[in-house]
């Protein structure tokens, strides 16, 4: 074999070897990209109050513990009357209106009118009355949140619901409130939480 033929043969071998190496590198890059994409789709987060076990969530999915405490903060805030429920109940509805649906706001307004009415011998249930909802926090708040659809959840809140008049307890019990909560990023200027309480999923249940 002539020297030129040997050089051509060696050149062909080198080109084939380089092609194989390039294909191998391309395959590795593709595998790395696929793996990174999958990691971005699901992740394990360790969030308070329970840091012992991580929670696997999909990218863009709202954390259930966050949803749970959001629901409590809204309901508990509306139902917190420090001095006079006749004034504070209505004021609180207005204060939290950006975090609740218009339908839920109307429900609460009707409840306010019903409870504050003293017509037909009915007692005004709000005048000078105080109220506080104390959360009975479970070990794992995420267990109290049920996903019912894309961006829709039912949150179950167990609370000590207590009302007082002139310092005397007139209503007290442990109730389970269930709330429909949905992802809502339509107006982040007025509501930057990314969530909205749509209303009650069921009637409150007296636990004890």
mmCIF file of C-alpha atoms in Angstrom:
data_model
loop_
_atom_site.group_PDB
_atom_site.id
_atom_site.type_symbol
_atom_site.label_atom_id
_atom_site.label_comp_id
_atom_site.label_asym_id
_atom_site.label_seq_id
_atom_site.Cartn_x
_atom_site.Cartn_y
_atom_site.Cartn_z
ATOM 1 C CA UNK A 1 0.000 0.000 0.000
ATOM 2 C CA UNK A 2 1.359 3.379 -0.998
ATOM 3 C CA UNK A 3 2.046 6.086 1.561
ATOM 4 C CA UNK A 4 -0.822 8.206 0.221
ATOM 5 C CA UNK A 5 -3.267 5.309 0.637
ATOM 6 C CA UNK A 6 -2.068 4.745 4.205
ATOM 7 C CA UNK A 7 -2.542 8.434 5.002
ATOM 8 C CA UNK A 8 -6.041 8.388 3.538
ATOM 9 C CA UNK A 9 -6.921 5.292 5.588
ATOM 10 C CA UNK A 10 -5.592 6.890 8.776
ATOM 11 C CA UNK A 11 -7.531 10.069 7.993
ATOM 12 C CA UNK A 12 -10.772 8.083 7.560
ATOM 13 C CA UNK A 13 -10.218 6.333 10.906
ATOM 14 C CA UNK A 14 -9.591 9.668 12.629
ATOM 15 C CA UNK A 15 -12.749 11.196 11.145
ATOM 16 C CA UNK A 16 -14.825 8.165 12.218
ATOM 17 C CA UNK A 17 -13.370 8.357 15.729
ATOM 18 C CA UNK A 18 -14.139 12.075 15.967
ATOM 19 C CA UNK A 19 -17.705 11.495 14.766
ATOM 20 C CA UNK A 20 -18.215 8.800 17.392
ATOM 21 C CA UNK A 21 -16.866 11.083 20.106
ATOM 22 C CA UNK A 22 -19.122 13.961 18.991
ATOM 23 C CA UNK A 23 -22.179 11.657 18.976
ATOM 24 C CA UNK A 24 -21.296 10.454 22.477
ATOM 25 C CA UNK A 25 -20.939 14.043 23.740
ATOM 26 C CA UNK A 26 -24.250 15.034 22.141
ATOM 27 C CA UNK A 27 -25.983 12.070 23.807
ATOM 28 C CA UNK A 28 -24.576 13.052 27.217
ATOM 29 C CA UNK A 29 -25.732 16.660 26.762
ATOM 30 C CA UNK A 30 -29.224 15.462 25.833
ATOM 31 C CA UNK A 31 -29.419 13.208 28.889
ATOM 32 C CA UNK A 32 -28.289 16.056 31.159
ATOM 33 C CA UNK A 33 -30.882 18.421 29.659
ATOM 34 C CA UNK A 34 -33.671 15.852 30.072
ATOM 35 C CA UNK A 35 -32.654 15.200 33.677
ATOM 36 C CA UNK A 36 -32.551 18.923 34.494
ATOM 37 C CA UNK A 37 -35.963 19.426 32.927
ATOM 38 C CA UNK A 38 -37.442 16.605 35.007
ATOM 39 C CA UNK A 39 -35.870 18.043 38.170
ATOM 40 C CA UNK A 40 -37.505 21.385 37.451
ATOM 41 C CA UNK A 41 -40.894 19.704 37.077
ATOM 42 C CA UNK A 42 -40.818 18.070 40.507
ATOM 43 C CA UNK A 43 -38.938 19.042 43.638
ATOM 44 C CA UNK A 44 -38.881 18.065 47.282
ATOM 45 C CA UNK A 45 -39.294 20.976 49.659
ATOM 46 C CA UNK A 46 -38.871 21.033 53.428
ATOM 47 C CA UNK A 47 -41.250 23.644 54.759
ATOM 48 C CA UNK A 48 -42.353 24.621 58.279
ATOM 49 C CA UNK A 49 -43.963 23.653 60.537
ATOM 50 C CA UNK A 50 -43.012 20.031 59.716
ATOM 51 C CA UNK A 51 -39.406 19.824 58.528
ATOM 52 C CA UNK A 52 -39.007 16.105 59.143
ATOM 53 C CA UNK A 53 -40.481 14.948 55.847
ATOM 54 C CA UNK A 54 -40.146 16.738 52.547
ATOM 55 C CA UNK A 55 -43.078 17.294 50.244
ATOM 56 C CA UNK A 56 -42.766 16.532 46.536
ATOM 57 C CA UNK A 57 -44.519 19.152 44.421
ATOM 58 C CA UNK A 58 -44.615 19.944 40.733
ATOM 59 C CA UNK A 59 -43.087 23.148 39.434
ATOM 60 C CA UNK A 60 -45.681 25.907 39.536
ATOM 61 C CA UNK A 61 -47.857 24.017 42.024
ATOM 62 C CA UNK A 62 -48.942 25.858 45.171
ATOM 63 C CA UNK A 63 -47.648 24.343 48.393
ATOM 64 C CA UNK A 64 -50.464 22.846 50.479
ATOM 65 C CA UNK A 65 -49.118 24.138 53.802
ATOM 66 C CA UNK A 66 -49.018 27.651 52.359
ATOM 67 C CA UNK A 67 -52.611 27.231 51.119
ATOM 68 C CA UNK A 68 -53.708 25.991 54.548
ATOM 69 C CA UNK A 69 -52.325 28.954 56.477
ATOM 70 C CA UNK A 70 -53.557 31.400 53.843
ATOM 71 C CA UNK A 71 -57.116 30.120 54.318
ATOM 72 C CA UNK A 72 -56.853 30.402 58.096
ATOM 73 C CA UNK A 73 -55.414 33.918 57.986
ATOM 74 C CA UNK A 74 -58.281 35.132 55.815
ATOM 75 C CA UNK A 75 -61.108 33.428 57.715
ATOM 76 C CA UNK A 76 -59.545 34.158 61.096
ATOM 77 C CA UNK A 77 -58.964 37.784 60.150
ATOM 78 C CA UNK A 78 -62.558 38.338 59.092
ATOM 79 C CA UNK A 79 -63.846 36.647 62.261
ATOM 80 C CA UNK A 80 -61.589 38.562 64.657
ATOM 81 C CA UNK A 81 -63.633 41.173 66.536
ATOM 82 C CA UNK A 82 -61.625 42.817 69.297
ATOM 83 C CA UNK A 83 -64.276 45.209 70.666
ATOM 84 C CA UNK A 84 -67.511 45.330 68.715
ATOM 85 C CA UNK A 85 -68.589 42.827 66.064
ATOM 86 C CA UNK A 86 -71.294 45.176 64.830
ATOM 87 C CA UNK A 87 -68.548 47.449 63.517
ATOM 88 C CA UNK A 88 -65.569 45.164 63.002
ATOM 89 C CA UNK A 89 -67.295 42.330 61.131
ATOM 90 C CA UNK A 90 -68.274 44.626 58.263
ATOM 91 C CA UNK A 91 -64.934 46.440 58.343
ATOM 92 C CA UNK A 92 -63.037 43.167 58.185
ATOM 93 C CA UNK A 93 -64.999 41.998 55.155
ATOM 94 C CA UNK A 94 -63.955 45.199 53.385
ATOM 95 C CA UNK A 95 -60.365 44.802 54.578
ATOM 96 C CA UNK A 96 -60.033 41.292 53.135
ATOM 97 C CA UNK A 97 -62.209 41.702 50.043
ATOM 98 C CA UNK A 98 -59.195 41.468 47.693
ATOM 99 C CA UNK A 99 -58.506 37.954 48.991
ATOM 100 C CA UNK A 100 -62.031 36.540 48.660
ATOM 101 C CA UNK A 101 -64.417 36.072 45.756
ATOM 102 C CA UNK A 102 -67.286 38.490 45.190
ATOM 103 C CA UNK A 103 -69.698 35.611 45.847
ATOM 104 C CA UNK A 104 -68.115 34.908 49.235
ATOM 105 C CA UNK A 105 -68.180 38.608 50.076
ATOM 106 C CA UNK A 106 -71.928 38.686 49.374
ATOM 107 C CA UNK A 107 -72.442 35.629 51.593
ATOM 108 C CA UNK A 108 -70.595 37.293 54.450
ATOM 109 C CA UNK A 109 -72.511 40.554 53.980
ATOM 110 C CA UNK A 110 -75.805 38.661 54.212
ATOM 111 C CA UNK A 111 -74.600 36.927 57.369
ATOM 112 C CA UNK A 112 -73.637 40.292 58.822
ATOM 113 C CA UNK A 113 -77.091 41.745 58.120
ATOM 114 C CA UNK A 114 -78.806 38.661 59.541
ATOM 115 C CA UNK A 115 -76.793 38.642 62.758
ATOM 116 C CA UNK A 116 -76.972 42.393 63.332
ATOM 117 C CA UNK A 117 -80.721 42.651 62.763
ATOM 118 C CA UNK A 118 -82.885 43.275 65.834
ATOM 119 C CA UNK A 119 -86.183 43.301 63.980
ATOM 120 C CA UNK A 120 -89.118 41.055 64.919
ATOM 121 C CA UNK A 121 -87.746 40.504 68.388
ATOM 122 C CA UNK A 122 -84.481 39.059 67.102
ATOM 123 C CA UNK A 123 -81.439 39.749 69.271
ATOM 124 C CA UNK A 124 -78.559 41.690 67.739
ATOM 125 C CA UNK A 125 -75.815 39.064 67.848
ATOM 126 C CA UNK A 126 -72.955 41.424 67.011
ATOM 127 C CA UNK A 127 -73.314 44.533 69.151
ATOM 128 C CA UNK A 128 -70.390 44.834 71.593
ATOM 129 C CA UNK A 129 -69.525 41.199 70.919
ATOM 130 C CA UNK A 130 -65.939 39.971 70.514
ATOM 131 C CA UNK A 131 -64.839 36.902 68.604
ATOM 132 C CA UNK A 132 -61.660 34.931 68.136
ATOM 133 C CA UNK A 133 -60.863 31.832 66.096
ATOM 134 C CA UNK A 134 -57.920 29.893 67.504
ATOM 135 C CA UNK A 135 -56.426 27.390 65.104
ATOM 136 C CA UNK A 136 -56.042 23.836 66.321
ATOM 137 C CA UNK A 137 -53.005 23.166 64.194
ATOM 138 C CA UNK A 138 -52.480 19.601 62.959
ATOM 139 C CA UNK A 139 -49.061 17.950 62.841
ATOM 140 C CA UNK A 140 -49.126 18.062 59.052
ATOM 141 C CA UNK A 141 -51.177 20.996 57.671
ATOM 142 C CA UNK A 142 -50.788 19.660 54.122
ATOM 143 C CA UNK A 143 -52.983 16.685 55.124
ATOM 144 C CA UNK A 144 -55.829 19.147 55.732
ATOM 145 C CA UNK A 145 -55.763 20.362 52.118
ATOM 146 C CA UNK A 146 -57.404 18.405 49.312
ATOM 147 C CA UNK A 147 -56.697 19.174 45.679
ATOM 148 C CA UNK A 148 -59.977 18.993 43.770
ATOM 149 C CA UNK A 149 -58.857 20.305 40.400
ATOM 150 C CA UNK A 150 -56.217 22.285 38.597
ATOM 151 C CA UNK A 151 -55.430 25.171 40.944
ATOM 152 C CA UNK A 152 -58.423 24.382 43.188
ATOM 153 C CA UNK A 153 -58.328 23.126 46.760
ATOM 154 C CA UNK A 154 -60.579 22.416 49.726
ATOM 155 C CA UNK A 155 -58.977 23.466 53.011
ATOM 156 C CA UNK A 156 -60.215 21.993 56.293
ATOM 157 C CA UNK A 157 -59.699 24.199 59.347
ATOM 158 C CA UNK A 158 -60.304 22.981 62.889
ATOM 159 C CA UNK A 159 -60.676 26.004 65.158
ATOM 160 C CA UNK A 160 -61.808 26.973 68.629
ATOM 161 C CA UNK A 161 -64.506 29.528 67.777
ATOM 162 C CA UNK A 162 -65.308 31.707 70.773
ATOM 163 C CA UNK A 163 -67.579 34.741 71.148
ATOM 164 C CA UNK A 164 -67.892 36.922 74.246
ATOM 165 C CA UNK A 165 -70.233 39.655 75.406
ATOM 166 C CA UNK A 166 -68.994 41.912 78.196
ATOM 167 C CA UNK A 167 -66.247 39.375 78.813
ATOM 168 C CA UNK A 168 -68.683 36.495 79.263
ATOM 169 C CA UNK A 169 -68.513 33.543 76.846
ATOM 170 C CA UNK A 170 -71.779 33.318 74.882
ATOM 171 C CA UNK A 171 -70.596 30.880 72.230
ATOM 172 C CA UNK A 172 -67.731 28.419 72.287
ATOM 173 C CA UNK A 173 -66.952 25.238 70.417
ATOM 174 C CA UNK A 174 -64.483 23.461 68.202
ATOM 175 C CA UNK A 175 -65.667 23.636 64.615
ATOM 176 C CA UNK A 176 -64.390 22.365 61.296
ATOM 177 C CA UNK A 177 -64.664 24.972 58.545
ATOM 178 C CA UNK A 178 -64.076 23.864 54.966
ATOM 179 C CA UNK A 179 -63.114 26.490 52.418
ATOM 180 C CA UNK A 180 -62.753 26.450 48.651
ATOM 181 C CA UNK A 181 -59.467 28.083 47.716
ATOM 182 C CA UNK A 182 -58.223 28.709 44.183
ATOM 183 C CA UNK A 183 -55.058 29.937 42.535
ATOM 184 C CA UNK A 184 -55.577 33.520 41.369
ATOM 185 C CA UNK A 185 -52.796 35.634 39.903
ATOM 186 C CA UNK A 186 -55.053 38.003 37.963
ATOM 187 C CA UNK A 187 -54.374 41.079 40.092
ATOM 188 C CA UNK A 188 -51.065 40.852 41.931
ATOM 189 C CA UNK A 189 -51.145 44.549 42.803
ATOM 190 C CA UNK A 190 -54.127 44.078 45.147
ATOM 191 C CA UNK A 191 -53.529 40.428 45.996
ATOM 192 C CA UNK A 192 -49.939 39.236 45.829
ATOM 193 C CA UNK A 193 -50.616 35.909 47.591
ATOM 194 C CA UNK A 194 -51.557 34.113 44.384
ATOM 195 C CA UNK A 195 -54.630 32.619 46.093
ATOM 196 C CA UNK A 196 -58.259 33.520 46.721
ATOM 197 C CA UNK A 197 -60.918 32.102 49.057
ATOM 198 C CA UNK A 198 -63.992 31.321 46.964
ATOM 199 C CA UNK A 199 -66.327 30.440 49.826
ATOM 200 C CA UNK A 200 -67.403 27.643 52.122
ATOM 201 C CA UNK A 201 -67.241 24.153 50.669
ATOM 202 C CA UNK A 202 -69.681 22.850 53.295
ATOM 203 C CA UNK A 203 -71.525 24.054 56.372
ATOM 204 C CA UNK A 204 -69.344 24.335 59.505
ATOM 205 C CA UNK A 205 -69.357 21.147 61.567
ATOM 206 C CA UNK A 206 -69.296 21.182 65.379
ATOM 207 C CA UNK A 207 -66.586 18.749 66.456
ATOM 208 C CA UNK A 208 -67.036 19.238 70.208
#
